[in-house]
mmCIF file of C-alpha atoms in Angstrom:
data_model
loop_
_atom_site.group_PDB
_atom_site.id
_atom_site.type_symbol
_atom_site.label_atom_id
_atom_site.label_comp_id
_atom_site.label_asym_id
_atom_site.label_seq_id
_atom_site.Cartn_x
_atom_site.Cartn_y
_atom_site.Cartn_z
ATOM 1 C CA MET A 1 97.009 99.152 77.168
ATOM 2 C CA GLN A 2 97.988 95.926 78.912
ATOM 3 C CA THR A 3 98.813 96.140 82.601
ATOM 4 C CA SER A 4 101.280 93.619 83.932
ATOM 5 C CA SER A 5 100.252 92.001 87.199
ATOM 6 C CA GLN A 6 103.756 90.812 87.968
ATOM 7 C CA SER A 7 107.246 92.055 87.254
ATOM 8 C CA LEU A 8 109.879 89.891 85.625
ATOM 9 C CA ALA A 9 111.958 89.957 88.803
ATOM 10 C CA THR A 10 109.109 88.640 90.955
ATOM 11 C CA ALA A 11 108.005 86.110 88.325
ATOM 12 C CA VAL A 12 111.185 84.084 88.821
ATOM 13 C CA TRP A 13 110.704 83.810 92.607
ATOM 14 C CA PRO A 14 108.767 80.935 94.172
ATOM 15 C CA GLN A 15 105.091 81.861 94.550
ATOM 16 C CA ASN A 16 105.105 81.339 98.309
ATOM 17 C CA ALA A 17 108.166 83.560 98.900
ATOM 18 C CA ASN A 18 108.029 86.134 101.689
ATOM 19 C CA SER A 19 107.419 89.464 99.939
ATOM 20 C CA THR A 20 109.489 91.487 102.427
ATOM 21 C CA VAL A 21 112.503 89.203 102.018
ATOM 22 C CA GLN A 22 112.012 89.271 98.252
ATOM 23 C CA THR A 23 111.882 93.077 98.152
ATOM 24 C CA ILE A 24 114.969 93.483 100.347
ATOM 25 C CA ALA A 25 116.909 90.920 98.298
ATOM 26 C CA LEU A 26 115.964 92.588 95.014
ATOM 27 C CA VAL A 27 116.891 96.069 96.253
ATOM 28 C CA ILE A 28 120.249 94.881 97.627
ATOM 29 C CA GLY A 29 120.914 92.873 94.461
ATOM 30 C CA GLY A 30 119.984 95.871 92.324
ATOM 31 C CA THR A 31 122.274 98.240 94.224
ATOM 32 C CA LEU A 32 125.098 95.736 93.858
ATOM 33 C CA ILE A 33 124.541 95.607 90.097
ATOM 34 C CA LEU A 34 124.502 99.422 89.975
ATOM 35 C CA ALA A 35 127.741 99.669 91.956
ATOM 36 C CA ILE A 36 129.469 97.178 89.645
ATOM 37 C CA SER A 37 128.103 98.943 86.548
ATOM 38 C CA ALA A 38 129.461 102.274 87.857
ATOM 39 C CA LYS A 39 132.947 100.825 88.214
ATOM 40 C CA ILE A 40 132.952 99.654 84.581
ATOM 41 C CA SER A 41 133.807 103.020 83.135
ATOM 42 C CA VAL A 42 135.700 104.910 80.481
ATOM 43 C CA PRO A 43 137.121 108.191 81.771
ATOM 44 C CA PHE A 44 135.769 111.276 80.036
ATOM 45 C CA TRP A 45 135.635 114.865 81.214
ATOM 46 C CA PRO A 46 133.531 116.065 82.974
ATOM 47 C CA VAL A 47 131.638 112.772 83.487
ATOM 48 C CA PRO A 48 132.781 109.190 82.851
ATOM 49 C CA MET A 49 130.997 106.725 80.577
ATOM 50 C CA THR A 50 129.672 103.812 82.639
ATOM 51 C CA LEU A 51 127.249 100.928 82.278
ATOM 52 C CA GLN A 52 124.868 102.475 84.814
ATOM 53 C CA THR A 53 122.214 103.480 82.290
ATOM 54 C CA LEU A 54 122.125 99.922 80.934
ATOM 55 C CA ALA A 55 121.857 98.519 84.450
ATOM 56 C CA ILE A 56 119.115 100.927 85.546
ATOM 57 C CA MET A 57 117.094 100.372 82.378
ATOM 58 C CA ALA A 58 117.289 96.601 82.757
ATOM 59 C CA ILE A 59 116.503 96.772 86.484
ATOM 60 C CA ALA A 60 113.561 99.127 85.920
ATOM 61 C CA ALA A 61 112.140 96.946 83.134
ATOM 62 C CA ALA A 62 112.530 93.847 85.315
ATOM 63 C CA TYR A 63 111.379 95.378 88.630
ATOM 64 C CA GLY A 64 108.603 97.818 87.737
ATOM 65 C CA SER A 65 108.443 101.450 88.827
ATOM 66 C CA ARG A 66 108.130 101.262 92.615
ATOM 67 C CA LEU A 67 110.861 98.703 93.213
ATOM 68 C CA ALA A 68 113.171 100.247 90.591
ATOM 69 C CA VAL A 69 112.866 103.728 92.109
ATOM 70 C CA ALA A 70 113.432 102.282 95.600
ATOM 71 C CA THR A 71 116.533 100.510 94.316
ATOM 72 C CA VAL A 72 118.026 103.635 92.717
ATOM 73 C CA ILE A 73 117.271 105.710 95.816
ATOM 74 C CA ALA A 74 118.907 103.026 97.994
ATOM 75 C CA TYR A 75 121.942 103.103 95.679
ATOM 76 C CA LEU A 76 122.206 106.897 95.969
ATOM 77 C CA ALA A 77 121.801 106.632 99.755
ATOM 78 C CA GLU A 78 124.663 104.128 99.875
ATOM 79 C CA GLY A 79 126.846 106.622 98.020
ATOM 80 C CA LEU A 80 125.686 109.491 100.221
ATOM 81 C CA ALA A 81 126.670 107.419 103.271
ATOM 82 C CA GLY A 82 130.179 107.094 101.864
ATOM 83 C CA LEU A 83 130.112 103.589 100.411
ATOM 84 C CA PRO A 84 132.284 103.426 97.249
ATOM 85 C CA VAL A 85 129.415 102.682 94.850
ATOM 86 C CA PHE A 86 129.909 105.508 92.349
ATOM 87 C CA ALA A 87 132.182 105.621 89.297
ATOM 88 C CA GLY A 88 134.854 107.626 91.089
ATOM 89 C CA PRO A 89 137.048 106.439 93.949
ATOM 90 C CA THR A 90 135.171 108.618 96.465
ATOM 91 C CA ALA A 91 131.620 108.923 97.694
ATOM 92 C CA GLY A 92 129.707 110.969 100.231
ATOM 93 C CA PRO A 93 127.705 114.202 100.073
ATOM 94 C CA ALA A 94 130.363 116.091 98.081
ATOM 95 C CA TYR A 95 130.205 113.509 95.280
ATOM 96 C CA LEU A 96 126.487 114.155 94.930
ATOM 97 C CA LEU A 97 127.291 117.790 94.171
ATOM 98 C CA GLY A 98 129.995 116.949 91.623
ATOM 99 C CA PRO A 99 129.768 116.901 87.832
ATOM 100 C CA THR A 100 127.627 113.746 87.733
ATOM 101 C CA ALA A 101 124.924 115.077 90.106
ATOM 102 C CA GLY A 102 122.396 115.855 87.371
ATOM 103 C CA PHE A 103 122.817 112.417 85.850
ATOM 104 C CA LEU A 104 122.506 110.717 89.231
ATOM 105 C CA ALA A 105 119.257 112.598 89.924
ATOM 106 C CA GLY A 106 118.077 111.648 86.434
ATOM 107 C CA PHE A 107 118.582 107.971 87.270
ATOM 108 C CA VAL A 108 115.595 108.135 89.648
ATOM 109 C CA LEU A 109 113.361 109.451 86.851
ATOM 110 C CA LEU A 110 114.823 106.922 84.406
ATOM 111 C CA ALA A 111 113.868 104.123 86.821
ATOM 112 C CA TRP A 112 110.360 105.534 87.203
ATOM 113 C CA ILE A 113 109.720 106.050 83.462
ATOM 114 C CA VAL A 114 110.997 102.644 82.349
ATOM 115 C CA GLY A 115 109.484 100.949 85.399
ATOM 116 C CA ALA A 116 106.089 102.537 84.686
ATOM 117 C CA ALA A 117 106.311 101.245 81.115
ATOM 118 C CA ALA A 118 107.028 97.773 82.496
ATOM 119 C CA ASP A 119 104.062 98.108 84.875
ATOM 120 C CA ARG A 120 101.888 98.611 81.778
ATOM 121 C CA GLY A 121 103.201 95.443 80.150
ATOM 122 C CA TRP A 122 105.620 97.201 77.797
ATOM 123 C CA ASP A 123 108.447 95.029 79.162
ATOM 124 C CA ARG A 124 107.217 92.283 76.835
ATOM 125 C CA SER A 125 107.529 94.436 73.697
ATOM 126 C CA THR A 126 110.971 95.369 72.401
ATOM 127 C CA ALA A 127 109.643 98.363 70.443
ATOM 128 C CA ARG A 128 107.593 99.847 73.297
ATOM 129 C CA LEU A 129 110.325 99.203 75.835
ATOM 130 C CA PHE A 130 112.903 100.786 73.518
ATOM 131 C CA GLY A 131 110.699 103.874 73.128
ATOM 132 C CA SER A 132 110.229 104.284 76.872
ATOM 133 C CA MET A 133 113.962 103.891 77.413
ATOM 134 C CA VAL A 134 114.762 106.563 74.828
ATOM 135 C CA VAL A 135 112.369 108.987 76.555
ATOM 136 C CA ALA A 136 113.911 108.168 79.943
ATOM 137 C CA ASP A 137 117.438 108.631 78.577
ATOM 138 C CA VAL A 138 116.526 112.045 77.153
ATOM 139 C CA VAL A 139 115.360 113.058 80.636
ATOM 140 C CA VAL A 140 118.674 111.894 82.150
ATOM 141 C CA PHE A 141 120.629 113.814 79.511
ATOM 142 C CA ALA A 142 118.522 116.933 80.096
ATOM 143 C CA LEU A 143 119.140 116.904 83.858
ATOM 144 C CA GLY A 144 122.828 116.060 83.463
ATOM 145 C CA PHE A 145 123.288 118.756 80.832
ATOM 146 C CA ALA A 146 121.445 121.395 82.872
ATOM 147 C CA TRP A 147 123.472 120.614 85.984
ATOM 148 C CA LEU A 148 126.764 120.894 84.089
ATOM 149 C CA ALA A 149 125.804 123.955 82.070
ATOM 150 C CA TRP A 150 124.339 126.122 84.833
ATOM 151 C CA PHE A 151 124.971 124.736 88.314
ATOM 152 C CA PHE A 152 128.143 122.652 88.678
ATOM 153 C CA SER A 153 130.933 124.981 89.862
ATOM 154 C CA GLY A 154 128.887 127.947 88.734
ATOM 155 C CA GLY A 155 128.195 126.270 85.385
ATOM 156 C CA ILE A 156 130.674 125.236 82.709
ATOM 157 C CA GLY A 157 128.536 126.746 79.946
ATOM 158 C CA VAL A 158 126.125 125.334 77.390
ATOM 159 C CA GLU A 159 128.709 124.403 74.757
ATOM 160 C CA LYS A 160 131.106 122.608 77.132
ATOM 161 C CA ALA A 161 128.218 120.842 78.860
ATOM 162 C CA PHE A 162 126.824 119.622 75.544
ATOM 163 C CA VAL A 163 130.197 118.576 74.103
ATOM 164 C CA GLY A 164 131.393 116.944 77.335
ATOM 165 C CA GLY A 165 128.158 115.693 78.876
ATOM 166 C CA VAL A 166 125.962 114.667 75.949
ATOM 167 C CA VAL A 167 127.724 114.131 72.611
ATOM 168 C CA PRO A 168 130.154 111.342 73.649
ATOM 169 C CA PHE A 169 127.350 109.305 75.199
ATOM 170 C CA VAL A 170 124.530 109.294 72.640
ATOM 171 C CA LEU A 171 125.630 106.357 70.481
ATOM 172 C CA ALA A 172 126.720 104.277 73.462
ATOM 173 C CA ASP A 173 123.396 104.906 75.190
ATOM 174 C CA LEU A 174 121.465 103.876 72.080
ATOM 175 C CA LEU A 175 123.410 100.602 72.114
ATOM 176 C CA LYS A 176 122.693 100.115 75.835
ATOM 177 C CA ILE A 177 119.011 100.842 75.248
ATOM 178 C CA ALA A 178 118.881 98.329 72.405
ATOM 179 C CA LEU A 179 120.539 95.651 74.564
ATOM 180 C CA ALA A 180 118.141 96.186 77.472
ATOM 181 C CA ALA A 181 115.085 96.432 75.195
ATOM 182 C CA LEU A 182 116.012 93.119 73.566
ATOM 183 C CA ALA A 183 117.069 91.311 76.755
ATOM 184 C CA VAL A 184 114.007 91.884 78.947
ATOM 185 C CA PRO A 185 111.318 90.652 76.495
ATOM 186 C CA ALA A 186 113.587 87.685 75.670
ATOM 187 C CA ALA A 187 113.857 86.926 79.398
ATOM 188 C CA TRP A 188 110.049 87.056 79.661
ATOM 189 C CA LYS A 189 109.784 84.456 76.878
ATOM 190 C CA LEU A 190 112.122 82.155 78.794
ATOM 191 C CA VAL A 191 110.197 82.652 82.040
ATOM 192 C CA ASP A 192 106.862 81.990 80.296
ATOM 193 C CA ARG A 193 108.199 78.740 78.851
ATOM 194 C CA TRP A 194 109.635 77.708 82.205
ATOM 195 C CA ARG A 195 106.413 78.368 84.191
#
């Protein structure tokens, strides 16, 4: 298994760049992308359809596991602090206990799974990256489903959680996964030609 020595995100920076500045800039840039992707949404009940999974998958594949997880945690912390970064018009601690809580928690694991695949060099292979993204998406769905079915407001039940929290999103997520799995290896090819 190939291990990547450098992430796509760091490969495009000048070699003599300050690593602390680079890390801070990438985390802030990543949280900005996540906030924008949350606002691009289609209202569904009980959770909206957003571009967040696409954004997190692309960020994780480009950043690697540690930086991707740090970025998602920073994004969640921004929302916890009350910044309007989530899909809804509100934020704060109550939002993190709402219907999307399981999915939001799943985003951290999504970032870690896809980022770990990128750390192993899978970010250069569309097929391997696609596979890791599917696994990560299943984890997000499982956490989101479980939260809705058994914990949110005392649980809305298995059937409602599945029909409202999983079914409407499967095809869209497969499309998002395909886009991210095609884009990141293509970006690597451009970077390799440029360097």
